[in-house]
Coordinates of C-alpha atoms in Angstrom, one line a residue:
X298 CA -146.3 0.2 -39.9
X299 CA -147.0 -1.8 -43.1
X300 CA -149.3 -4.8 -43.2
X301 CA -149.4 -7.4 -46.3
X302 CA -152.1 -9.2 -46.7
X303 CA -151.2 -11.9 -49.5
X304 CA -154.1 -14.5 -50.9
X305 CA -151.9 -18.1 -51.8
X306 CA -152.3 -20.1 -54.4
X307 CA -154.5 -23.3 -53.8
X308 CA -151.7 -25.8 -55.1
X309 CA -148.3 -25.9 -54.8
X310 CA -148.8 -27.5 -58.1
X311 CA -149.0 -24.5 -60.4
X312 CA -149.6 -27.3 -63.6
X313 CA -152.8 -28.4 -61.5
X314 CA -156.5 -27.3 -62.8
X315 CA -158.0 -26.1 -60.1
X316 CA -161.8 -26.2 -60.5
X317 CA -163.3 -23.3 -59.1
X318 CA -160.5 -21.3 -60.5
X319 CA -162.1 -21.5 -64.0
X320 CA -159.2 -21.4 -66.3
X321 CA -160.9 -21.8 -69.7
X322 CA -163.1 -18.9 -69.0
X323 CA -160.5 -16.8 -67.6
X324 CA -157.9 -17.3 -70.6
X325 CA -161.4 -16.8 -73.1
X326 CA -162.2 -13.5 -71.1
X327 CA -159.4 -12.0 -70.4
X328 CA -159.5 -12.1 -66.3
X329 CA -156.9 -13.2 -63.9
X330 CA -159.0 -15.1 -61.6
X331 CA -162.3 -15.9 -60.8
X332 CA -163.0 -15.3 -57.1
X333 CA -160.6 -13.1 -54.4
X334 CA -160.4 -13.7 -51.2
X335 CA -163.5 -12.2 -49.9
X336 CA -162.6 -13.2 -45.9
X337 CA -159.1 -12.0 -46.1
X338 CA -159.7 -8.9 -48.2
X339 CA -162.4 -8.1 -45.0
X340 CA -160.0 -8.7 -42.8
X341 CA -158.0 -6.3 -44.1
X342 CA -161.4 -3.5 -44.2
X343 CA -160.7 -3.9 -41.0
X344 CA -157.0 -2.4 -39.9
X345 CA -157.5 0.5 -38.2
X346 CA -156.4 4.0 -39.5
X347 CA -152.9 4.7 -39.3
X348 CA -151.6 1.4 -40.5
X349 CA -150.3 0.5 -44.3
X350 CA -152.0 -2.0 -45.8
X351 CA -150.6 -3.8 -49.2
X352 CA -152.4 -6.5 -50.7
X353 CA -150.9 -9.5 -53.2
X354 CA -152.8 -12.1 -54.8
X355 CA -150.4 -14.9 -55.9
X356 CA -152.4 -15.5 -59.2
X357 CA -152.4 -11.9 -60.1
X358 CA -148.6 -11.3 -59.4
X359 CA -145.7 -12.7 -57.6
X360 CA -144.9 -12.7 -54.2
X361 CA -142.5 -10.4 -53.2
X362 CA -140.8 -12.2 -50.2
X363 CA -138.2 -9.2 -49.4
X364 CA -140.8 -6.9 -49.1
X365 CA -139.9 -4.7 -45.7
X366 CA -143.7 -5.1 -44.0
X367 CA -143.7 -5.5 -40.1
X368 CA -146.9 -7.9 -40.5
X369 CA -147.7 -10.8 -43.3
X370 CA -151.4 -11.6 -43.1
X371 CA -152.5 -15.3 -44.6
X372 CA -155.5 -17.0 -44.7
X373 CA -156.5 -20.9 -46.0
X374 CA -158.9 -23.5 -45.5
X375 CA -157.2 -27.2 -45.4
X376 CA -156.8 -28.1 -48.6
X377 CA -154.9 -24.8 -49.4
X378 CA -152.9 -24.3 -45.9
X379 CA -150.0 -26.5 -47.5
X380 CA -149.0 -23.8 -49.7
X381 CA -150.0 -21.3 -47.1
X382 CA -147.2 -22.6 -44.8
X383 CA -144.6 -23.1 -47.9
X384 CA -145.3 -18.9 -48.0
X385 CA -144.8 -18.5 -44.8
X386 CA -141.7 -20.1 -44.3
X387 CA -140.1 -18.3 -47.3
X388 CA -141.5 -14.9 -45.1
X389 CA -140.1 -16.0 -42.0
X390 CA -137.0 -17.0 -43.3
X391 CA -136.6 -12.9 -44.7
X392 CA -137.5 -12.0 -41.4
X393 CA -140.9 -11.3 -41.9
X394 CA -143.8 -12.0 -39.4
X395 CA -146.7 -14.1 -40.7
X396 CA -150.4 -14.4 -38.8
X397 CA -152.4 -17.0 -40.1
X398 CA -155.9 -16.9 -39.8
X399 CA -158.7 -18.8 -41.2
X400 CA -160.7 -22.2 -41.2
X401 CA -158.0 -24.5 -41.0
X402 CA -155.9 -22.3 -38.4
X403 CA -159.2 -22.1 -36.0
X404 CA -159.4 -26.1 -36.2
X405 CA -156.1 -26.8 -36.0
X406 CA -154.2 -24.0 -33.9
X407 CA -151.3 -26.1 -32.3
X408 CA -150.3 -27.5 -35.9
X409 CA -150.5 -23.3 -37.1
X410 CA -148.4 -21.9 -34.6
X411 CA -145.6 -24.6 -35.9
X412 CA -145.6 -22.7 -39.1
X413 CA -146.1 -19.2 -38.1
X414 CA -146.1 -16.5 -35.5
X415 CA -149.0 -15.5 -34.9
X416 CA -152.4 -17.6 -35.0
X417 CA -156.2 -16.2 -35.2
X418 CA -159.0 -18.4 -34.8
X419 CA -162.9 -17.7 -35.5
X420 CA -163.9 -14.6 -37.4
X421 CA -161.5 -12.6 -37.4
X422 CA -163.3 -8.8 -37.4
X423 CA -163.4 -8.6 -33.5
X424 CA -160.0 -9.8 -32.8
X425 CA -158.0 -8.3 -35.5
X426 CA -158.1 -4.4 -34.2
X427 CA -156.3 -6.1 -31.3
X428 CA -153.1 -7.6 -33.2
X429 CA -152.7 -4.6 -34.6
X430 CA -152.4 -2.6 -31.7
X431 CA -150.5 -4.8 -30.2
X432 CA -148.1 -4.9 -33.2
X433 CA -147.5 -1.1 -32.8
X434 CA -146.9 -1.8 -29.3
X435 CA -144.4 -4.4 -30.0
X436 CA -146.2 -7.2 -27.8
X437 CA -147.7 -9.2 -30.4
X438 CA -149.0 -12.8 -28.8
X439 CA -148.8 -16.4 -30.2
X440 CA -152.9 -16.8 -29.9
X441 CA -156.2 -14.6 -30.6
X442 CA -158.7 -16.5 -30.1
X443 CA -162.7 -14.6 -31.3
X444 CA -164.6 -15.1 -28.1
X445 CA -167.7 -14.2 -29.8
X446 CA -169.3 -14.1 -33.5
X447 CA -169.5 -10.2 -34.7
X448 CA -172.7 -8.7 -35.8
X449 CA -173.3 -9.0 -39.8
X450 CA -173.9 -4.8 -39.5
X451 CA -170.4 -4.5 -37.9
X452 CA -168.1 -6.5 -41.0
X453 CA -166.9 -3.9 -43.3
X454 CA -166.8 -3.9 -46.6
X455 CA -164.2 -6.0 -48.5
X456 CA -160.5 -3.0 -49.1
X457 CA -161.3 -3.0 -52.5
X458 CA -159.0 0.1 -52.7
X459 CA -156.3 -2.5 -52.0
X460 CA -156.8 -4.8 -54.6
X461 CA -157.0 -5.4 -58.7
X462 CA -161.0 -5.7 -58.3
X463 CA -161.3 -5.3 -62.1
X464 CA -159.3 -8.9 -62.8
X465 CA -161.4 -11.2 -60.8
X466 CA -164.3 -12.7 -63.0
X467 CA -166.9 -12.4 -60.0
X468 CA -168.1 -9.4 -57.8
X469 CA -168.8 -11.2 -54.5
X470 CA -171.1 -10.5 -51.5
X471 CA -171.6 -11.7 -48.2
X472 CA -175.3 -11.4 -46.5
X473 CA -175.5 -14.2 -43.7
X474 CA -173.7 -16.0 -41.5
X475 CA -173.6 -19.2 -39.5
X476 CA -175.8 -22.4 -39.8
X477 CA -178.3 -24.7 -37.5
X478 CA -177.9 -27.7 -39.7
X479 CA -175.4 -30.0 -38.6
X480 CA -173.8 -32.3 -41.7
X481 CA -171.6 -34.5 -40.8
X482 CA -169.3 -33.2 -43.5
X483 CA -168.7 -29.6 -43.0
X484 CA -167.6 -27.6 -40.4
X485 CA -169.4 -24.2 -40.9
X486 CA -171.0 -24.3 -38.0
X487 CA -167.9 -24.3 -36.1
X488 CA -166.5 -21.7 -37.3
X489 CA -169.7 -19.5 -37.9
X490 CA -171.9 -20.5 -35.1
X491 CA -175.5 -22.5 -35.7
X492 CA -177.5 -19.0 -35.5
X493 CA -177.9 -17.3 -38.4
X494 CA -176.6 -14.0 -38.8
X495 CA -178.4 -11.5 -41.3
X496 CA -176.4 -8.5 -42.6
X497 CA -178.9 -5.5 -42.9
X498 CA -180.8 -4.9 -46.5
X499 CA -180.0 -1.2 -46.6
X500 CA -176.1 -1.9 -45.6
X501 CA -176.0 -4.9 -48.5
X502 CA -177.5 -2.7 -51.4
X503 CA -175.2 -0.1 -50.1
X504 CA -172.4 -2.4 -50.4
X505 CA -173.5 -3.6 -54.2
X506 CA -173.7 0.2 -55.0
X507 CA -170.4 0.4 -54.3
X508 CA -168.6 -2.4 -55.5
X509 CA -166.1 -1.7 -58.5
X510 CA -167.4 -1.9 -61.7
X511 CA -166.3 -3.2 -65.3
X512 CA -163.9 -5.7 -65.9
X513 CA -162.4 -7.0 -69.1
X514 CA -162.3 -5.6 -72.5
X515 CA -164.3 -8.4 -73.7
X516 CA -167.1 -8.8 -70.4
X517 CA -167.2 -5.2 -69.3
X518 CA -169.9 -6.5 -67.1
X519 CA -169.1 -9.6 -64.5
X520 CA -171.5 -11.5 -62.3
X521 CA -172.6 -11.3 -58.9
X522 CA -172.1 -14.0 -56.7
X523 CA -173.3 -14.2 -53.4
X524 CA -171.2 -16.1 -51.0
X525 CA -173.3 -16.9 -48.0
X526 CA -173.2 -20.8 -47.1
X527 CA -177.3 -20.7 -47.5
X528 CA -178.7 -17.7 -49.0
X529 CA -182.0 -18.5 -47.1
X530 CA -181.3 -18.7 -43.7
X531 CA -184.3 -17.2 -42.5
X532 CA -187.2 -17.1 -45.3
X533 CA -188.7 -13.5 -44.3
X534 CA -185.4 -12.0 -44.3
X535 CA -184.5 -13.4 -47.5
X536 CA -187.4 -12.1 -49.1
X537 CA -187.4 -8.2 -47.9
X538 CA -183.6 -8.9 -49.4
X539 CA -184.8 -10.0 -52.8
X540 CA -187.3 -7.4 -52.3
X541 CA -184.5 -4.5 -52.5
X542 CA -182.8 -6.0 -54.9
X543 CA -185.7 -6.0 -57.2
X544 CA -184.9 -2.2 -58.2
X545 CA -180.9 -2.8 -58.5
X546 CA -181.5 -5.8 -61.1
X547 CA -184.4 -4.0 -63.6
X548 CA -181.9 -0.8 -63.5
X549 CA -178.8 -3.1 -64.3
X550 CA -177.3 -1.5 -60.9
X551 CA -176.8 -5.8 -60.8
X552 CA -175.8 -8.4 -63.4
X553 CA -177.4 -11.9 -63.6
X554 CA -176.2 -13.4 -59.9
X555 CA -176.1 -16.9 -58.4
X556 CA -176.3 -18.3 -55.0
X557 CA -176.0 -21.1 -52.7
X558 CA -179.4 -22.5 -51.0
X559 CA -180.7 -25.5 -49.5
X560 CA -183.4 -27.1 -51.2
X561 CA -186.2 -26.2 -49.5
X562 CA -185.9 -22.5 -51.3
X563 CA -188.0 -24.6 -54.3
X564 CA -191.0 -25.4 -51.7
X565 CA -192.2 -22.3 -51.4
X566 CA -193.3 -20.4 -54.9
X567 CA -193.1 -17.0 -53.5
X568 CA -189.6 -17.4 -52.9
X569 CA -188.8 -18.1 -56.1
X570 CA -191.0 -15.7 -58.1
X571 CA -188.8 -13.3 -55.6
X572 CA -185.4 -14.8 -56.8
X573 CA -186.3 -14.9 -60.7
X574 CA -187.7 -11.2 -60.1
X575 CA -184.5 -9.8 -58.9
X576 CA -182.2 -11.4 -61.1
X577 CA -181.0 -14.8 -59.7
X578 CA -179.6 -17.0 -62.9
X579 CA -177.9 -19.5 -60.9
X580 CA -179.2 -21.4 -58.0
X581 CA -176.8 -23.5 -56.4
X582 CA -178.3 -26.7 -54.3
X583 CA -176.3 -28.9 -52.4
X584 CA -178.8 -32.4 -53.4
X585 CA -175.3 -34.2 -52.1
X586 CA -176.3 -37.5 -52.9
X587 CA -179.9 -39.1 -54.6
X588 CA -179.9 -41.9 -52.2
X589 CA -182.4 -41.7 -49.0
X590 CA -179.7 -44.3 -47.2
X591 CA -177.0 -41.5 -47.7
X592 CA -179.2 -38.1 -47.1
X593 CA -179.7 -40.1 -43.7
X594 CA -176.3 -40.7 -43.2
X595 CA -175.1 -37.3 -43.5
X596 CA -177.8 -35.7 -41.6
X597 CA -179.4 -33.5 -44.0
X598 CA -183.1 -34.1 -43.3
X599 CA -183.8 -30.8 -45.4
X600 CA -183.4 -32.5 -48.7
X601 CA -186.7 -34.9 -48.1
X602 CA -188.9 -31.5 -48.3
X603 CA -189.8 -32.3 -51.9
X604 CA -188.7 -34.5 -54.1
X605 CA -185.7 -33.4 -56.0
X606 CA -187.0 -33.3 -59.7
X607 CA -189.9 -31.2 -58.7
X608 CA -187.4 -28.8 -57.4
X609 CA -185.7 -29.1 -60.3
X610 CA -188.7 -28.5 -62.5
X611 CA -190.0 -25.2 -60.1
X612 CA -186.8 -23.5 -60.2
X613 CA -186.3 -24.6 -64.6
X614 CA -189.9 -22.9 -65.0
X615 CA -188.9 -19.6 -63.9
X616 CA -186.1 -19.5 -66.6
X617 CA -183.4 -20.0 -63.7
X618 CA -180.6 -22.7 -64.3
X619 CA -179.2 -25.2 -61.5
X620 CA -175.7 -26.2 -60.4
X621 CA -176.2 -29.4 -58.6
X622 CA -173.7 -30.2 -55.9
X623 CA -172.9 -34.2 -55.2
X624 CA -170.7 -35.5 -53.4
X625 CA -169.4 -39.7 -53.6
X626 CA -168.0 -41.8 -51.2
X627 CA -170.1 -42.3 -48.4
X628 CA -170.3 -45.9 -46.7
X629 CA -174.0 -45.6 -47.9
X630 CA -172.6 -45.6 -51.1
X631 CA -172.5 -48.2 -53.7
X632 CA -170.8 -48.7 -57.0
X633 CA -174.6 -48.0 -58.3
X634 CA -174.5 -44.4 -57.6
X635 CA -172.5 -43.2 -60.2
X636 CA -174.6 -44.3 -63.0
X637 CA -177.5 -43.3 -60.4
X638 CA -176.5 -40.1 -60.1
X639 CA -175.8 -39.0 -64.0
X640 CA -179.4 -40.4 -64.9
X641 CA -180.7 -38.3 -62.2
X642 CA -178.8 -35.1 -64.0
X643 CA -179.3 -36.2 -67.0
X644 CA -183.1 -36.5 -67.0
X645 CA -183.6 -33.7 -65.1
X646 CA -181.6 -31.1 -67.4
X647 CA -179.7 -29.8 -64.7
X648 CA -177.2 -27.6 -66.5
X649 CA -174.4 -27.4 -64.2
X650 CA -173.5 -30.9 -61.8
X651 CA -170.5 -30.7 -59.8
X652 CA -169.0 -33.3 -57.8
X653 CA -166.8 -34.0 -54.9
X654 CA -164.9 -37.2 -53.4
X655 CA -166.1 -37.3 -49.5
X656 CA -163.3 -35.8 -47.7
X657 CA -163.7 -35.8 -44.1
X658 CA -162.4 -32.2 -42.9
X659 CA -161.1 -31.2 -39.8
X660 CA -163.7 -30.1 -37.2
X661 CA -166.2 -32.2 -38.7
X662 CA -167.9 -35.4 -36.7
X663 CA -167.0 -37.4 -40.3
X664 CA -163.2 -36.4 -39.4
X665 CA -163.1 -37.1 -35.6
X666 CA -164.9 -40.7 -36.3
X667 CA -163.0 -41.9 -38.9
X668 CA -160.0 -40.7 -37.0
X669 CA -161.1 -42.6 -33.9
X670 CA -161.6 -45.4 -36.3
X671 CA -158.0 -45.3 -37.7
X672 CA -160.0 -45.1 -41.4
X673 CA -157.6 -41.8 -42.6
X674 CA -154.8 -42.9 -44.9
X675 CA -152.9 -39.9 -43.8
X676 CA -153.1 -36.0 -43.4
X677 CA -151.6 -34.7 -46.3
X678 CA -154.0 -31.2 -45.9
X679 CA -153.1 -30.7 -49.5
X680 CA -155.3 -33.7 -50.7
X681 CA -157.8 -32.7 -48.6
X682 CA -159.2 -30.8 -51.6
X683 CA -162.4 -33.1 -52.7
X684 CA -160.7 -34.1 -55.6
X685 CA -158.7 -36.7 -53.8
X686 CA -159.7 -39.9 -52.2
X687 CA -157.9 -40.5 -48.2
X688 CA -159.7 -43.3 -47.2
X689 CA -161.6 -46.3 -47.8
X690 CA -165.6 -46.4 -48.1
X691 CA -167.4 -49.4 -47.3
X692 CA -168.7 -50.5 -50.6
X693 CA -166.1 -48.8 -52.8
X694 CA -162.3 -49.8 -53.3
X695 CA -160.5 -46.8 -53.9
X696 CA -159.6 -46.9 -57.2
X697 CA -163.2 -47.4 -58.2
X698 CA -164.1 -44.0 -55.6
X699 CA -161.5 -41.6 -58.0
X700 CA -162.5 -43.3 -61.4
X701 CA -165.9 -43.0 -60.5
X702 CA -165.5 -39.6 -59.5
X703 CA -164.1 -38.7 -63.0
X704 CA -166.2 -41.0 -64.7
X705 CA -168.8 -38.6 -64.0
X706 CA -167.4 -35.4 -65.1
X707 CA -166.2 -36.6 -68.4
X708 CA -170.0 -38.2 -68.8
X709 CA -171.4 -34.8 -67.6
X710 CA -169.5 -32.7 -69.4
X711 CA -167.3 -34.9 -72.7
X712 CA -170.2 -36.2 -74.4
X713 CA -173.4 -35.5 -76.0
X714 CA -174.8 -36.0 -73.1
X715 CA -173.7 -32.1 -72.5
X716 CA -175.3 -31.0 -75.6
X717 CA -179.1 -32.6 -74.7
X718 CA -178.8 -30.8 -71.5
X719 CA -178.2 -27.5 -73.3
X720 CA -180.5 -27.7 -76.1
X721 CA -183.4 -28.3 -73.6
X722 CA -181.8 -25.6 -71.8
X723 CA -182.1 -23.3 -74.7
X724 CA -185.5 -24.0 -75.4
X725 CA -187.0 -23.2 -71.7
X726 CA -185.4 -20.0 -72.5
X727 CA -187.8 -16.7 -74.0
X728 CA -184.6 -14.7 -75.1
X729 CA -181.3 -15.3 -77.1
X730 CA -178.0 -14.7 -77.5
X731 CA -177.8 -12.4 -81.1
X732 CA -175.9 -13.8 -84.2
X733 CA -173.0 -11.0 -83.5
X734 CA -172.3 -12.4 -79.8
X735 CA -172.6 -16.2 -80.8
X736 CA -169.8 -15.3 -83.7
X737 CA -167.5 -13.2 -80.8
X738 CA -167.8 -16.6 -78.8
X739 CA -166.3 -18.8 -81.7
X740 CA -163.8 -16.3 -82.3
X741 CA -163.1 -16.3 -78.5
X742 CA -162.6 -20.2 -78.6
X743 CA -160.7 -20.4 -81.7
X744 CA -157.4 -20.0 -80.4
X745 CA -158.5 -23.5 -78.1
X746 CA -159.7 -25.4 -81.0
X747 CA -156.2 -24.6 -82.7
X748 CA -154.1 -25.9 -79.6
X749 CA -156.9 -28.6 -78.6
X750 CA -156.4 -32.6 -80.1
X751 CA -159.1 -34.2 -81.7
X752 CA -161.4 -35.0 -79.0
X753 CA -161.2 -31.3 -78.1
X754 CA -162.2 -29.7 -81.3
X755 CA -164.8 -32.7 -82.4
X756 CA -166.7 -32.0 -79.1
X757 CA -166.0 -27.8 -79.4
X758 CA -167.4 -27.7 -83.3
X759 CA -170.5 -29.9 -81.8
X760 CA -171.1 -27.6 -78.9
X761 CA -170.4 -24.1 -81.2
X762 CA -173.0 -25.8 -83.9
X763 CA -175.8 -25.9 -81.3
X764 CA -174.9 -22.6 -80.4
X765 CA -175.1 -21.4 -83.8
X766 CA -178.4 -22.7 -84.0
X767 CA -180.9 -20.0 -85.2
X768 CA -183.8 -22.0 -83.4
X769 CA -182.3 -21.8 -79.5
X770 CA -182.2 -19.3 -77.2
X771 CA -178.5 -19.9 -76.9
X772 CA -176.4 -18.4 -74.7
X773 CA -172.5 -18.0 -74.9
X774 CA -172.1 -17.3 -71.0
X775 CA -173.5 -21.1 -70.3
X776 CA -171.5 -22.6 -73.0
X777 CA -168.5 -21.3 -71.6
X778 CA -169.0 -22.5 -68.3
X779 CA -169.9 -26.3 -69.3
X780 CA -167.0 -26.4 -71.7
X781 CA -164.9 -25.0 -68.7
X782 CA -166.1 -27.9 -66.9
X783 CA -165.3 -30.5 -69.3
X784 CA -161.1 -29.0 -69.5
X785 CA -161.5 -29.8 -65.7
X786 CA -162.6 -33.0 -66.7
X787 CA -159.8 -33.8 -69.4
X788 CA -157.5 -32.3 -67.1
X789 CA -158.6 -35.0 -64.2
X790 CA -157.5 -37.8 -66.4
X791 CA -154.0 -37.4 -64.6
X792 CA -155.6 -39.0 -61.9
X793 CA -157.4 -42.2 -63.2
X794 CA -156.3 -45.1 -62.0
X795 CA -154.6 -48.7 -64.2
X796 CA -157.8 -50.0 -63.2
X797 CA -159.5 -47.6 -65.3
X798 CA -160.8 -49.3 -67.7
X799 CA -162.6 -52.3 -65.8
X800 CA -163.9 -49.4 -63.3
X801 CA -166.1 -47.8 -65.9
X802 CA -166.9 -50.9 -67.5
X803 CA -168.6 -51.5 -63.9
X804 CA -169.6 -48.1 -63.2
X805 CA -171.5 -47.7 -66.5
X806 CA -173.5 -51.3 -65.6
X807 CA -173.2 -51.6 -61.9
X808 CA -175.0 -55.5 -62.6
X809 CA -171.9 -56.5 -64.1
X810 CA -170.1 -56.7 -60.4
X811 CA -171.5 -58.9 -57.7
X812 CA -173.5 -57.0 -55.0
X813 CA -175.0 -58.2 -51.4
X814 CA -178.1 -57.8 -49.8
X815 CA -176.8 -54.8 -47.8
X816 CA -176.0 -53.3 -51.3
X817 CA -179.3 -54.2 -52.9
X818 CA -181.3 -52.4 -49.6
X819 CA -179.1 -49.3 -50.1
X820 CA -180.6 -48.6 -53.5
X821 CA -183.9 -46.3 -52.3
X822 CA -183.6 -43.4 -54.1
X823 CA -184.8 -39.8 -52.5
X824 CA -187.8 -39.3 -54.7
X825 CA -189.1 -43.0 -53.3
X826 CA -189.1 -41.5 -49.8
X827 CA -192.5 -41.6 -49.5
X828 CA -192.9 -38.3 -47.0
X829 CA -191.5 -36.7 -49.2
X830 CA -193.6 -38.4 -51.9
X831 CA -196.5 -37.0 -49.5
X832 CA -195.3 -33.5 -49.5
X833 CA -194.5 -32.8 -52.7
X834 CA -197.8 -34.1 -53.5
X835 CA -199.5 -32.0 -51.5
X836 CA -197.7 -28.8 -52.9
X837 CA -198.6 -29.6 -56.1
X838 CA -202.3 -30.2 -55.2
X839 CA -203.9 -33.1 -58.1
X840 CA -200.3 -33.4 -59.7
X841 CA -198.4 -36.8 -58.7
X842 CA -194.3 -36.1 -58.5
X843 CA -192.9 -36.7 -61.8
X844 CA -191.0 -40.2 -61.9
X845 CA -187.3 -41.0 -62.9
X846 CA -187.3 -44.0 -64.4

């Protein structure tokens, strides 16, 4: 018995930039992709002996469709299960079998079994030895259905026997599951459970001891990133974690690594000392929006621990850089934020700001109201992705939602702006790129600035000039990844809208368009929420928080 296990494409769109894909930095580097499939590569850790396993990644090679396996394994959240069905109908029609596990199969089970055979909802690792004895033994059914959340010390590690792990940009690992907050916008803990779940230390250093190493010719050495949906889930676990990895990081066992927290990792010093001390480069904090009204909105009382520049400023001191998560579109939301939320970045230096349209997924209490509300333009899963708007805000038109949206990432990431951002960022920094890397990097992007227009190679020269600078603590790994960011923006022009031009006119000077009183009242701003005025003053003792303005 054979079983493949094939990762899908995001879009069915192959001409579509994907963000998280990174395609400037893969064509500079030399990788295929940046992340795999950590879930489904699991999964597959998990077949027991005497079964086959194959593995495909559509953006490392083609699907082979008339491949004889007994058993096609596919995984997708919603905005990829589009393409995931398009794969399995070309299986089915050869055939094949297809099982389809995954977030958007657990939500939406019913709609999964129209498009496949075989549907597995929750995590997977408990109920997959079960299909596949029961594919040997020819009885296969329609549903399994995880009755219960395994323990972290029970997931195996990732087959990475199976796969290319030398062309993905990232080594990934997994530490914690589940979640007690309750955002109105995702739906993690409904597929992970609201209790945390801690993979042991010893098992996780194991794990990173064993990961494939190398990569490319040209980054031999890749970084870590750790996937959990809040690194910290519990703070004392966190820490003997940090703890161990301590060791791994000083003997290079680890490269530079970033993870996902919440934002009260920057209240508590310790913690962060820990983090800087074994290697964290990148934090990644979801802030989601800078306005009180909206925090409220979305229930995320954790982001009113501190205010968000001090975080900003703890986390900067240590040498550590921040990718700030936002999303737009709430009903909180007014054309104001926009321009709200680039001074915020801007001001602060936060290297890295991505953003997302609101996009109310399935299993989420956003989704089931505004589907009680009739609010949904449609459920096209494959615009589903964040990048999209499918519905109306309250104080928002559409149009000015998705100009808005990449209003900010050519602001962010297609003007000067960039360049203050990373000069201070080069200056916090003790330690520099040396004068023989800096040159490999222009080399690198030369072929870019050849293809590139005008814009391109104005704003390139600018941003390999500063680099070049013998003054800054430049480096090349950060300038890659903001110019990747800004081909994501050019490449989101696509999208814009006819009313382009008079959106940004607005956007840039919200007092240019007429606003009510319930606009006006929805202009607090986080750091004016005076607990947590009150609590960040208290942590920092004499000091007042530092003002934006």
């Amino acid at each position: 018995m054979e079983i493949s296990f094939v990762a899908t494409r995001k879009n069915s769109d192959r001409t579509e930039r994907e963000l998280y894909e990174m395609d400037l930095l893969l064509r500079v580097l030399g990788f295929k992709r940046a992340f795999l499939d950590l879930g489904l590569f699991t999964v597959a850790g998990c077949t027991p002996p005497g079964t086959r396993v194959h593995v495909v990644d559509e953006y490392l090679e083609e699907i082979d469709y008339g491949r004889p396996s007994d058993l096609v394994a596919l995984s997708a959240k919603t905005s990829c299960v589009t393409r995931a069905y398009e794969v399995a109908r070309r299986f089915r029609e050869k055939g094949r079998r297809v099982v389809l596990g995954g977030i958007h199969a657990s939500l939406r089970p019913e709609e999964a079994l129209e498009h496949v055979d075989v549907v597995v909802t929750g995590e997977a690792e408990t109920v997959w030895p079960m299909v596949v004895k029961d594919l040997h033994a020819g009885s296969l059914k329609q549903r399994y259905d995880a009755s219960e959340y395994p323990s972290m010390s029970a997931v195996p590690v990732p087959a990475w026997g199976a796969t290319k792990a030398k062309q993905y940009l990232f080594q990934q690992v997994q530490t914690t599951r589940g979640c007690p907050f309750k955002c109105r916008f995702c739906s993690v803990p409904d597929i992970s459970g609201q209790d945390f779940r801690f993979k042991p230390v010893d098992q996780v250093v194991r794990e990173l001891r064993a990961m494939p190493k190398g990569g490319s010719t040209l980054a031999p050495r890749r970084p870590l990133y750790v996937v959990d949906d809040n690194f910290i889930s519990r703070t004392r676990y966190t820490k003997e974690l940090l703890r161990a990895l301590v060791p791994l990081y000083k003997n290079r066992e680890i490269e530079g690594w970033s993870a996902e927290t919440t934002l009260n990792v920057a209240a508590d010093e310790e913690l962060l000392d820990l983090f800087k001390a074994a290697g964290c480069a990148t934090m990644i904090i979801g802030f989601e929006s800078v306005s009180e009204a909206t925090l409220n909105d979305m229930d995320k009382p954790v982001n009113f621990c501190i205010t968000y520049q001090e975080a900003v400023e703890r986390i900067h001191a240590r040498g550590m850089t921040v990718v700030g998560n936002f999303i737009v579109g709430f009903d909180t939301d007014t054309r104001s934020v926009f321009k709200d939320t680039l001074d915020f970045v801007q001001r602060t230096g936060i290297l890295y700001p991505f953003f997302s349209i609101l996009t109310p997924m399935p299993g989420t209490g956003l989704f089931d109201d505004m589907k009680a509300a009739g609010c949904l333009d449609h459920e096209r899963w494959d615009l589903y992705d964040t990048r999209h708007v499918v519905f109306e805000p309250k104080h928002l038109r559409r149009d000015e939602l998705l100009d808005g949206y990449i209003w900010l990432y050519e602001q962010c990431y297609g003007t000067d702006l960039l360049l203050d951002r990373l000069e201070r960022a080069w200056r916090r920094r003790t330690q520099g790129a040396s004068m023989a890397e800096r040159l490999v990097l222009s080399s690198l992007l030369a072929p870019e600035l050849v293809r590139g227009d005008s814009e391109l190679r104005g704003h390139y020269k600018r941003a390999l000039g500063l680099m070049n600078n013998r003054k800054l603590h430049t480096e090349p790994g950060q300038l890659l990844f903001v110019l990747d960011a800004y081909d994501f923006a050019r490449a989101m022009r696509r999208w814009s809208t006819p009313n382009r031009g008079a959106n940004y006119q607005v956007i840039a000077d919200p007092s240019r368009a007429p606003s009510n009183a319930d606009e006006v009242s929805l202009r607090a701003l986080q750091w004016e929420n005076r607990k947590t005025l009150a609590r960040t003053e208290t942590r920092k003792g004499a000091r007042t928080s530092l003002p934006i303005v």
